[in-house]
Amino acid sequence: MTRIQPLPHIALTKPYVPGGKLKGSTGHVIMLASNENPFGPSPKAVEAMKAAAEEVHIYPDPEYRALRETIAEATGIAEASRIVVSSGSDEIIHLLTQCYAGPGDEILFTEHAFSMYRVSALSHGAETVTVPETDLTAGANAILGAVTDKTKILFLANPNNPTGTMMKVEDLERLQDSLPPHVLFVVDGAYAEYVSPDYEAQIRDLVDRRANTVMMRTFSKIHGLAAMRLGWAYMPDEIMQTFQRIRGPFNVNGLAVAAGMASIQDEEFLTKSREHNAEWRTKMMDALNAMGLPTPPSHANFVLPDFGSSERADAANEFLKTRNILVRAVGGYGLPTRLRISVGSAEDNETVLAALREFTASH
Ligand SMILES: Cc1ncc(COP(=O)(O)O)c(C=O)c1O
């Protein structure tokens, strides 16, 4: 009897492992595993979603004109026609892969890159090429050395998740200039807002420098809208035309549209979130380094202390779970001696630091 069989490359694809939940715990769980905004969503986004709830019997505008124009205005993009919106930026990763790479093609990313790039490449039958990093940071020369005639896409999150490190803009420009024209360069700016407004403008401008570059962004992090599943990208016209062939006409839901439009205009909320993160990111890095847990400089909304061995990192993770604190094990990212800890509320940050002080005193 013949069974229903998936395509061979789908059968080999391992699914993405999300941040997870604490099983069987009662009481308040401190969630520092998924880089979410500790302030929640903007109150203006919540109001906008409530109002939009009355209208959900109507299909959204398949062109998403109002949302794209609002994003363009808020981010200084002249042509809203070159912005696409998506159900989370994960959807953009998948759609770009689907457009440009398949069996026999190579997709490049670096050693500790965001794991969805691998999932997406494998699920489309493309080969993955992993480029070594130096000091947990991607480098232009190493990436260029790995490019071949078969390379179709380079995915680079800057800052990267889970390392929090980033390449300088000059190096991104050099990389962009040196890539052969058949390689699509995808700059993933999921954490760009946590660097600076200047940096946001600089990666936007990369798209206008060369016809090979797409910038991806998300509403899941600083906007606190992870559950709404809203992302966007800014891309050259030609890539846009290809992308639009396969984008579902209603890929973003109406509540996400309303929330995204309100949030991206709420400068007060975004500034408060950025400033809180900058303050606590430094405090957490300093405190962890002082505990003897070396922590690389983070440009994002999480930190990545090193516990020296995978056994000690696992023990720290278990210890934190007994305190109802959930952080992220990153062995799957080739970082088994470390844990990724999101910047949370002041109170939650104090609690996780106190728990780790206790742990390091006894382990
Ligand atoms: C670097 C990076 N890119 C993309 C995403 C996907 O975000 P979303 O699909 O929620 O927009 C994440 C989520 O953690 C991320 O860390």
XYZ file of C-alpha atoms and ligand atoms in Angstrom:
379
model
C 0.000 0.000 0.000
C 1.464 3.407 -0.912
C 1.429 5.971 1.899
C 1.101 9.717 1.534
C 4.734 10.870 1.454
C 6.046 14.392 1.934
C 8.638 15.721 -0.507
C 12.080 14.370 0.533
C 13.400 17.793 1.602
C 10.284 18.459 3.720
C 10.758 15.110 5.475
C 14.284 16.258 6.431
C 13.246 19.715 7.714
C 13.250 20.125 11.500
C 10.656 22.624 12.724
C 11.593 25.901 14.433
C 11.693 25.559 18.248
C 9.941 28.541 19.863
C 10.692 30.092 23.291
C 8.193 27.860 25.109
C 6.205 27.943 28.339
C 6.855 26.663 31.858
C 4.994 23.383 32.297
C 2.890 22.880 35.418
C 3.895 26.144 37.105
C 1.476 28.195 39.149
C 1.657 31.896 39.921
C 3.407 34.666 38.015
C 5.885 33.385 35.444
C 8.676 35.782 34.478
C 8.868 35.433 30.701
C 12.323 36.362 29.446
C 12.604 33.792 26.658
C 11.182 35.469 23.543
C 12.445 39.087 23.460
C 8.986 40.589 23.932
C 8.320 44.192 25.038
C 7.914 44.261 28.863
C 5.502 47.234 28.538
C 3.118 45.201 26.345
C 1.657 46.911 23.255
C 1.170 50.677 22.879
C -2.140 51.711 24.557
C -2.967 53.455 21.281
C -2.569 50.141 19.429
C -4.944 48.463 21.904
C -7.556 51.201 21.347
C -7.164 50.879 17.582
C -7.652 47.094 17.745
C -10.811 47.482 19.839
C -12.261 49.871 17.276
C -11.195 47.617 14.381
C -12.874 44.606 16.027
C -16.239 46.025 14.956
C -15.173 45.774 11.313
C -13.716 42.297 11.075
C -16.573 40.991 8.904
C -15.046 43.079 6.064
C -11.942 41.753 4.258
C -8.878 43.947 4.666
C -7.612 46.051 1.730
C -5.527 43.503 -0.237
C -3.038 46.271 -1.117
C -2.758 47.424 2.548
C -2.309 50.964 1.237
C -3.023 52.841 4.476
C -0.644 50.685 6.546
C 2.136 50.870 3.951
C 1.767 54.649 3.632
C 1.831 55.051 7.404
C 4.979 52.905 7.661
C 6.592 54.917 4.842
C 5.819 58.212 6.545
C 7.021 57.060 9.976
C 10.279 55.647 8.632
C 11.161 58.243 5.995
C 10.620 55.966 2.985
C 9.689 57.953 -0.116
C 7.931 55.158 -2.010
C 5.286 53.235 -0.047
C 4.865 51.149 -3.220
C 8.132 49.370 -2.342
C 6.942 48.310 1.122
C 5.272 44.924 1.674
C 3.491 43.841 4.835
C 3.334 40.300 6.094
C 2.069 37.940 8.749
C 5.157 38.337 10.940
C 8.546 38.828 9.330
C 8.851 35.027 9.303
C 6.471 35.109 6.337
C 8.871 37.392 4.455
C 11.737 34.948 5.061
C 9.628 32.122 3.625
C 8.287 34.089 0.649
C 11.712 35.406 -0.371
C 13.118 31.890 -0.142
C 10.225 30.559 -2.203
C 10.827 33.253 -4.855
C 14.582 32.879 -5.181
C 15.925 29.506 -3.991
C 15.159 25.822 -4.436
C 16.912 22.473 -4.895
C 20.527 22.945 -6.025
C 20.735 26.537 -4.735
C 22.612 27.732 -1.651
C 21.365 30.012 1.115
C 24.023 31.646 3.265
C 23.873 32.732 6.905
C 26.380 32.887 9.724
C 27.221 30.444 12.512
C 24.794 31.666 15.169
C 22.144 33.161 12.868
C 18.392 33.268 13.585
C 17.247 29.694 13.002
C 14.281 30.456 10.753
C 16.672 31.039 7.846
C 17.753 27.403 8.042
C 14.183 26.124 8.467
C 13.064 28.128 5.454
C 15.998 27.077 3.251
C 15.542 23.383 4.040
C 11.786 23.501 3.621
C 12.291 24.819 0.082
C 14.900 22.188 -0.755
C 17.837 24.652 -0.857
C 21.290 23.864 0.572
C 22.378 25.772 3.673
C 25.876 27.247 3.976
C 26.927 28.331 7.469
C 29.713 30.937 7.656
C 31.934 30.991 10.783
C 31.728 34.059 13.040
C 34.562 35.752 14.957
C 33.840 36.689 18.587
C 30.180 35.803 18.014
C 30.007 38.410 15.232
C 29.444 38.056 11.479
C 32.211 39.374 9.223
C 32.105 40.629 5.620
C 35.251 38.795 4.465
C 34.153 35.419 5.830
C 30.738 35.815 4.198
C 32.218 36.857 0.840
C 34.591 33.882 0.985
C 31.615 31.514 1.195
C 29.716 32.902 -1.810
C 29.583 30.601 -4.852
C 27.789 30.593 -8.198
C 25.002 28.693 -6.455
C 24.449 31.264 -3.686
C 20.998 32.804 -4.068
C 20.276 34.529 -0.733
C 22.333 35.897 2.156
C 20.271 36.360 5.340
C 21.881 38.596 7.969
C 20.148 39.814 11.124
C 21.873 42.979 12.347
C 21.772 43.011 15.365
C 21.692 39.239 15.345
C 19.502 36.982 17.469
C 20.639 35.236 19.713
C 24.081 36.893 19.985
C 22.938 40.551 20.120
C 26.099 41.506 18.209
C 26.161 43.515 14.999
C 28.281 44.478 12.009
C 29.128 48.144 11.432
C 27.222 49.949 8.689
C 30.473 50.538 6.724
C 31.028 46.778 6.709
C 27.463 46.142 5.566
C 28.049 48.577 2.698
C 31.311 46.896 1.739
C 29.615 43.503 1.846
C 26.728 44.810 -0.227
C 29.094 46.306 -2.826
C 31.178 43.128 -3.096
C 28.369 40.589 -3.371
C 27.931 39.275 -6.914
C 24.713 40.583 -8.520
C 23.018 37.148 -8.450
C 22.909 37.150 -4.612
C 19.943 38.680 -2.771
C 21.101 40.384 0.441
C 18.399 40.319 3.146
C 19.148 42.603 6.098
C 16.890 41.560 8.961
C 16.282 44.580 11.199
C 14.071 42.833 13.782
C 16.020 44.595 16.560
C 17.032 47.772 14.672
C 14.962 50.085 16.884
C 17.063 49.086 19.884
C 20.251 50.362 18.193
C 19.261 53.955 17.379
C 17.011 55.993 15.061
C 20.152 56.808 13.016
C 20.800 53.131 12.479
C 17.195 52.538 11.380
C 17.699 55.189 8.694
C 21.056 53.726 7.680
C 19.713 50.235 6.999
C 16.756 51.772 5.175
C 19.248 53.573 2.945
C 21.089 50.321 2.146
C 18.051 49.306 0.075
C 18.452 52.406 -2.099
C 22.203 51.932 -2.600
C 21.991 48.676 -4.580
C 19.365 46.630 -6.403
C 20.352 43.508 -4.442
C 19.121 44.423 -0.935
C 15.904 43.927 1.050
C 15.369 45.237 4.595
C 13.029 43.244 6.857
C 11.375 44.611 10.022
C 8.915 43.355 12.621
C 6.198 44.655 14.936
C 6.851 41.753 17.350
C 9.691 43.311 19.347
C 9.713 47.025 20.255
C 6.072 47.431 19.184
C 4.958 44.685 21.574
C 2.652 43.112 18.968
C 4.138 39.602 18.733
C 0.744 37.877 18.850
C -0.647 40.031 16.030
C 1.938 38.574 13.600
C 2.906 41.700 11.680
C 6.107 42.319 9.736
C 7.161 44.404 6.771
C 9.953 44.800 4.256
C 11.347 47.531 2.021
C 12.709 46.297 -1.289
C 13.791 47.255 -4.824
C 11.000 47.483 -7.401
C 12.017 44.395 -9.336
C 12.068 42.190 -6.238
C 8.755 43.692 -5.170
C 7.158 42.618 -8.448
C 8.366 39.045 -7.998
C 7.324 38.955 -4.342
C 3.807 40.204 -5.107
C 3.178 37.217 -7.382
C 3.071 34.851 -4.429
C 1.961 37.003 -1.489
C -1.523 35.959 -0.359
C -4.001 38.783 -1.051
C -5.131 38.962 2.611
C -1.936 37.854 4.380
C -2.313 40.421 7.192
C -5.439 40.537 9.361
C -7.454 43.684 10.039
C -6.622 43.946 13.736
C -2.900 43.778 12.957
C -3.333 46.570 10.383
C -5.023 48.815 12.954
C -2.481 48.002 15.674
C 0.517 48.526 13.406
C -0.698 51.917 12.151
C -1.302 53.192 15.675
C 1.914 51.781 17.082
C 4.325 53.079 14.481
C 3.011 56.613 15.092
C 3.247 56.354 18.890
C 6.663 57.941 19.296
C 6.244 58.394 23.033
C 5.723 54.657 23.558
C 8.601 53.728 21.264
C 10.995 56.167 22.952
C 10.003 54.907 26.408
C 10.585 51.291 25.285
C 13.937 52.101 23.674
C 15.201 54.048 26.700
C 14.118 51.410 29.211
C 15.864 48.758 27.136
C 19.109 50.729 26.789
C 19.236 51.372 30.531
C 18.533 47.770 31.556
C 20.609 46.126 28.842
C 23.677 47.913 30.248
C 22.728 47.150 33.851
C 22.199 43.474 33.041
C 25.445 43.140 31.053
C 27.396 44.818 33.869
C 25.773 42.695 36.584
C 26.321 39.425 34.685
C 29.959 40.268 33.913
C 30.460 41.114 37.595
C 29.057 37.664 38.522
C 31.742 36.038 36.368
C 29.341 35.282 33.509
C 31.012 36.886 30.446
C 28.353 38.676 28.397
C 29.051 40.106 24.919
C 27.961 43.699 24.224
C 24.337 43.467 23.111
C 22.715 45.887 20.671
C 19.283 44.264 21.001
C 16.753 43.597 23.814
C 18.438 40.531 25.309
C 21.780 39.469 26.772
C 23.757 36.251 26.381
C 25.818 35.308 29.468
C 28.345 32.469 29.270
C 28.212 29.912 32.104
C 31.493 28.266 31.062
C 30.066 24.799 30.370
C 26.864 23.359 28.980
C 26.247 21.492 32.269
C 26.392 24.747 34.232
C 24.181 26.576 31.701
C 21.612 23.738 31.910
C 21.778 23.809 35.724
C 21.228 27.598 35.722
C 18.265 27.175 33.375
C 16.708 24.540 35.667
C 17.427 26.699 38.730
C 15.638 29.669 37.117
C 12.664 27.449 36.220
C 12.247 26.515 39.894
C 11.887 30.275 40.492
C 9.249 30.551 37.736
C 11.713 32.367 35.471
C 11.807 31.358 31.824
C 14.891 32.204 29.737
C 16.108 30.688 26.475
C 18.507 27.756 26.124
C 20.546 28.312 22.945
C 22.297 24.966 22.449
C 20.385 24.660 19.162
C 22.214 27.804 17.997
C 25.627 26.254 18.706
C 25.856 28.130 22.021
C 25.362 25.386 24.654
C 27.299 27.180 27.424
C 25.076 30.272 27.285
C 21.512 31.327 28.037
C 19.671 34.150 26.291
C 17.838 36.444 28.698
C 15.430 39.102 27.395
C 15.404 42.559 28.958
C 12.168 42.602 30.972
C 10.502 45.005 33.391
C 12.756 46.558 36.062
C 11.257 44.218 38.660
C 11.685 41.071 36.558
C 15.260 42.032 35.673
C 16.107 42.516 39.361
C 14.552 39.127 40.116
C 16.488 37.224 37.457
C 19.754 38.912 38.453
C 19.183 38.100 42.141
C 18.413 34.469 41.245
C 21.596 34.225 39.160
C 23.657 35.755 41.970
C 22.315 33.015 44.211
C 23.025 30.370 41.564
C 26.610 31.492 40.915
C 27.351 31.634 44.654
C 26.511 27.930 44.979
C 27.414 26.425 41.548
C 16.241 38.061 13.872
C 14.784 37.761 13.804
N 14.167 37.860 12.630
C 12.853 37.593 12.499
C 12.098 37.209 13.575
C 10.671 36.857 13.338
O 9.802 37.743 13.914
P 8.258 37.786 13.578
O 7.914 36.662 12.658
O 7.573 37.696 14.883
O 8.065 39.121 12.893
C 12.689 37.093 14.838
C 11.918 36.630 15.993
O 12.391 36.342 17.044
C 14.081 37.378 14.949
O 14.717 37.266 16.113
